[in-house]
Amino acid sequence: MKQSTRMGLFQSLYSAGMFLGPVLMGILIEVFSRTTGYLIMAALSIASTILIKTSIKRSKKEASNEEYPLEEMLMEKNDSFKKQG
């Protein structure tokens, strides 16, 4: 997937979250309570963090095969930093 496509997807999901987050929280507060609403949103945040961490694992080899010079440069700097320390 090209970087521009990924950025477009990110912006779309970000906008949807900015719109749907308060709506969902309002519904949860009306149906349950404020405390329960915050606990449910916290659980959703933790679940999404775990999902992202487990689904996005790329090796250095995969990243170097793609055409992202900035990412490659950062990886090289990280490797050189590890060798120095």
Coordinates of N, CA and C in Angstrom, one line a residue:
M1 N 0.9 -1.2 0.0 CA 0.0 0.0 0.0 C 0.9 1.2 0.0
K2 N 0.6 2.2 -0.8 CA 1.4 3.4 -0.9 C 1.2 4.3 0.3
Q3 N 2.2 5.1 0.6 CA 2.1 5.9 1.7 C 1.0 6.9 1.7
S4 N 0.7 7.4 0.5 CA -0.5 8.4 0.4 C -1.8 7.7 0.7
T5 N -1.9 6.4 0.3 CA -3.1 5.7 0.6 C -3.3 5.4 2.1
R6 N -2.1 5.1 2.7 CA -2.1 4.9 4.2 C -2.5 6.2 4.9
M7 N -1.9 7.3 4.5 CA -2.3 8.6 5.1 C -3.7 8.9 5.0
G8 N -4.3 8.7 3.8 CA -5.7 8.9 3.6 C -6.6 8.1 4.5
L9 N -6.2 6.8 4.6 CA -6.9 5.9 5.5 C -6.8 6.4 6.9
F10 N -5.6 6.8 7.3 CA -5.5 7.3 8.7 C -6.3 8.5 9.0
Q11 N -6.3 9.4 8.0 CA -7.1 10.6 8.2 C -8.6 10.3 8.3
S12 N -9.1 9.4 7.5 CA -10.5 9.0 7.5 C -10.9 8.4 8.8
L13 N -10.0 7.5 9.3 CA -10.3 6.8 10.6 C -10.2 7.8 11.7
Y14 N -9.3 8.7 11.7 CA -9.2 9.7 12.7 C -10.4 10.6 12.7
S15 N -10.9 11.0 11.6 CA -12.1 11.9 11.5 C -13.3 11.1 12.0
A16 N -13.4 9.8 11.7 CA -14.5 9.0 12.1 C -14.5 8.9 13.7
G17 N -13.3 8.7 14.2 CA -13.1 8.6 15.7 C -13.5 9.9 16.4
M18 N -13.1 11.0 15.8 CA -13.4 12.3 16.4 C -14.9 12.6 16.4
F19 N -15.6 12.0 15.4 CA -17.0 12.2 15.4 C -17.8 11.2 16.2
L20 N -17.4 9.9 16.1 CA -18.1 8.9 16.8 C -17.8 8.7 18.3
G21 N -16.6 9.2 18.7 CA -16.2 9.0 20.1 C -17.1 9.8 21.0
P22 N -17.4 11.0 20.9 CA -18.3 11.8 21.7 C -19.8 11.2 21.6
V23 N -20.2 10.8 20.4 CA -21.5 10.3 20.3 C -21.6 9.0 21.1
L24 N -20.7 8.1 21.0 CA -20.7 6.8 21.7 C -20.6 7.1 23.2
M25 N -19.8 8.0 23.6 CA -19.7 8.4 25.1 C -21.0 8.9 25.6
G26 N -21.7 9.8 24.8 CA -23.0 10.3 25.2 C -24.0 9.2 25.4
I27 N -24.0 8.2 24.4 CA -25.0 7.1 24.5 C -24.7 6.3 25.8
L28 N -23.4 6.0 26.0 CA -23.0 5.2 27.2 C -23.4 5.9 28.5
I29 N -23.2 7.2 28.6 CA -23.6 7.9 29.8 C -25.1 7.9 30.0
E30 N -25.9 8.0 28.9 CA -27.4 8.0 29.0 C -27.9 6.6 29.4
V31 N -27.3 5.6 28.8 CA -27.7 4.2 29.1 C -27.2 3.7 30.5
F32 N -26.0 4.0 30.8 CA -25.4 3.5 32.0 C -25.2 4.6 33.0
S33 N -23.9 4.9 33.3 CA -23.6 6.0 34.1 C -22.3 6.6 33.5
R34 N -21.9 7.7 34.1 CA -20.6 8.3 33.6 C -19.4 7.4 33.9
T35 N -19.4 6.9 35.1 CA -18.2 6.0 35.4 C -18.2 4.8 34.5
T36 N -19.3 4.1 34.3 CA -19.3 3.0 33.4 C -19.0 3.3 32.0
G37 N -19.4 4.5 31.5 CA -19.0 5.0 30.2 C -17.5 5.1 30.1
Y38 N -16.9 5.7 31.1 CA -15.4 5.9 31.0 C -14.7 4.5 31.1
L39 N -15.3 3.6 31.9 CA -14.6 2.3 31.9 C -14.7 1.5 30.6
I40 N -15.9 1.6 30.0 CA -16.0 1.0 28.7 C -15.1 1.6 27.6
M41 N -15.0 2.9 27.6 CA -14.1 3.6 26.7 C -12.6 3.2 27.0
A42 N -12.3 3.1 28.3 CA -10.9 2.7 28.6 C -10.7 1.3 28.1
A43 N -11.6 0.4 28.3 CA -11.5 -1.0 27.8 C -11.3 -1.0 26.3
L44 N -12.1 -0.2 25.6 CA -11.9 -0.1 24.1 C -10.6 0.4 23.7
S45 N -10.1 1.4 24.4 CA -8.7 1.9 24.1 C -7.6 0.9 24.4
I46 N -7.7 0.2 25.5 CA -6.7 -0.9 25.7 C -6.8 -2.0 24.7
A47 N -8.0 -2.4 24.3 CA -8.2 -3.4 23.3 C -7.6 -3.0 22.0
S48 N -7.8 -1.7 21.6 CA -7.3 -1.2 20.3 C -5.8 -1.1 20.3
T49 N -5.2 -0.7 21.5 CA -3.8 -0.7 21.6 C -3.2 -2.0 21.4
I50 N -3.8 -3.0 22.1 CA -3.2 -4.4 22.0 C -3.4 -4.9 20.5
L51 N -4.5 -4.6 19.9 CA -4.7 -5.0 18.5 C -3.7 -4.4 17.6
I52 N -3.4 -3.1 17.8 CA -2.5 -2.5 16.9 C -1.1 -3.0 17.1
K53 N -0.7 -3.2 18.4 CA 0.7 -3.7 18.7 C 0.9 -5.1 18.1
T54 N -0.1 -5.9 18.1 CA 0.0 -7.3 17.6 C -0.1 -7.4 16.1
S55 N -0.8 -6.5 15.5 CA -1.0 -6.6 14.1 C 0.0 -5.9 13.2
I56 N 0.7 -4.9 13.8 CA 1.8 -4.2 13.1 C 3.1 -4.6 13.6
K57 N 3.7 -5.6 13.0 CA 5.0 -6.1 13.4 C 5.8 -6.3 12.0
R58 N 6.6 -5.4 11.7 CA 7.4 -5.5 10.5 C 8.9 -5.6 10.9
S59 N 9.5 -6.5 10.2 CA 10.9 -6.7 10.4 C 11.7 -5.6 9.7
K60 N 13.0 -5.4 10.1 CA 13.8 -4.4 9.5 C 14.0 -4.8 8.0
K61 N 14.1 -6.1 7.7 CA 14.3 -6.5 6.3 C 13.1 -6.1 5.4
E62 N 11.8 -6.2 5.9 CA 10.7 -5.8 5.2 C 10.7 -4.3 5.0
A63 N 11.1 -3.6 6.0 CA 11.1 -2.1 5.9 C 12.1 -1.6 4.9
S64 N 13.3 -2.3 4.9 CA 14.3 -1.9 4.0 C 14.0 -2.2 2.5
N65 N 13.2 -3.2 2.3 CA 12.8 -3.5 0.9 C 11.8 -2.5 0.3
E66 N 11.2 -1.8 1.1 CA 10.2 -0.8 0.6 C 10.9 0.5 0.3
E67 N 10.2 1.4 -0.4 CA 10.8 2.6 -0.8 C 10.4 3.8 0.2
Y68 N 11.0 3.7 1.4 CA 10.8 4.7 2.4 C 12.2 5.1 2.9
P69 N 12.8 6.1 2.2 CA 14.2 6.4 2.6 C 14.3 7.0 4.1
L70 N 13.3 7.7 4.5 CA 13.3 8.2 5.9 C 13.3 7.1 6.9
E71 N 12.5 6.1 6.7 CA 12.4 5.0 7.6 C 13.7 4.2 7.6
E72 N 14.3 4.0 6.4 CA 15.6 3.3 6.3 C 16.7 4.1 7.0
M73 N 16.7 5.5 6.9 CA 17.6 6.3 7.5 C 17.5 6.2 9.0
L74 N 16.3 6.2 9.5 CA 16.1 6.1 11.0 C 16.6 4.8 11.5
M75 N 16.3 3.7 10.8 CA 16.8 2.4 11.2 C 18.3 2.3 11.2
E76 N 19.0 2.9 10.2 CA 20.4 2.9 10.2 C 21.0 3.7 11.3
K77 N 20.4 4.8 11.7 CA 20.8 5.6 12.8 C 20.7 4.8 14.1
N78 N 19.5 4.1 14.2 CA 19.3 3.3 15.4 C 20.3 2.2 15.5
D79 N 20.7 1.6 14.4 CA 21.7 0.5 14.4 C 23.0 1.0 14.8
S80 N 23.4 2.2 14.3 CA 24.7 2.8 14.6 C 24.7 3.2 16.1
F81 N 23.6 3.7 16.6 CA 23.5 4.1 18.0 C 23.7 2.9 18.9
K82 N 23.1 1.7 18.5 CA 23.3 0.5 19.3 C 24.7 0.0 19.3
K83 N 25.4 0.2 18.2 CA 26.8 -0.3 18.1 C 27.7 0.6 18.9
Q84 N 27.4 1.9 19.1 CA 28.2 2.8 19.9 C 28.0 2.5 21.4
G85 N 26.8 2.2 21.7 CA 26.5 2.1 23.2 C 26.7 0.8 23.7

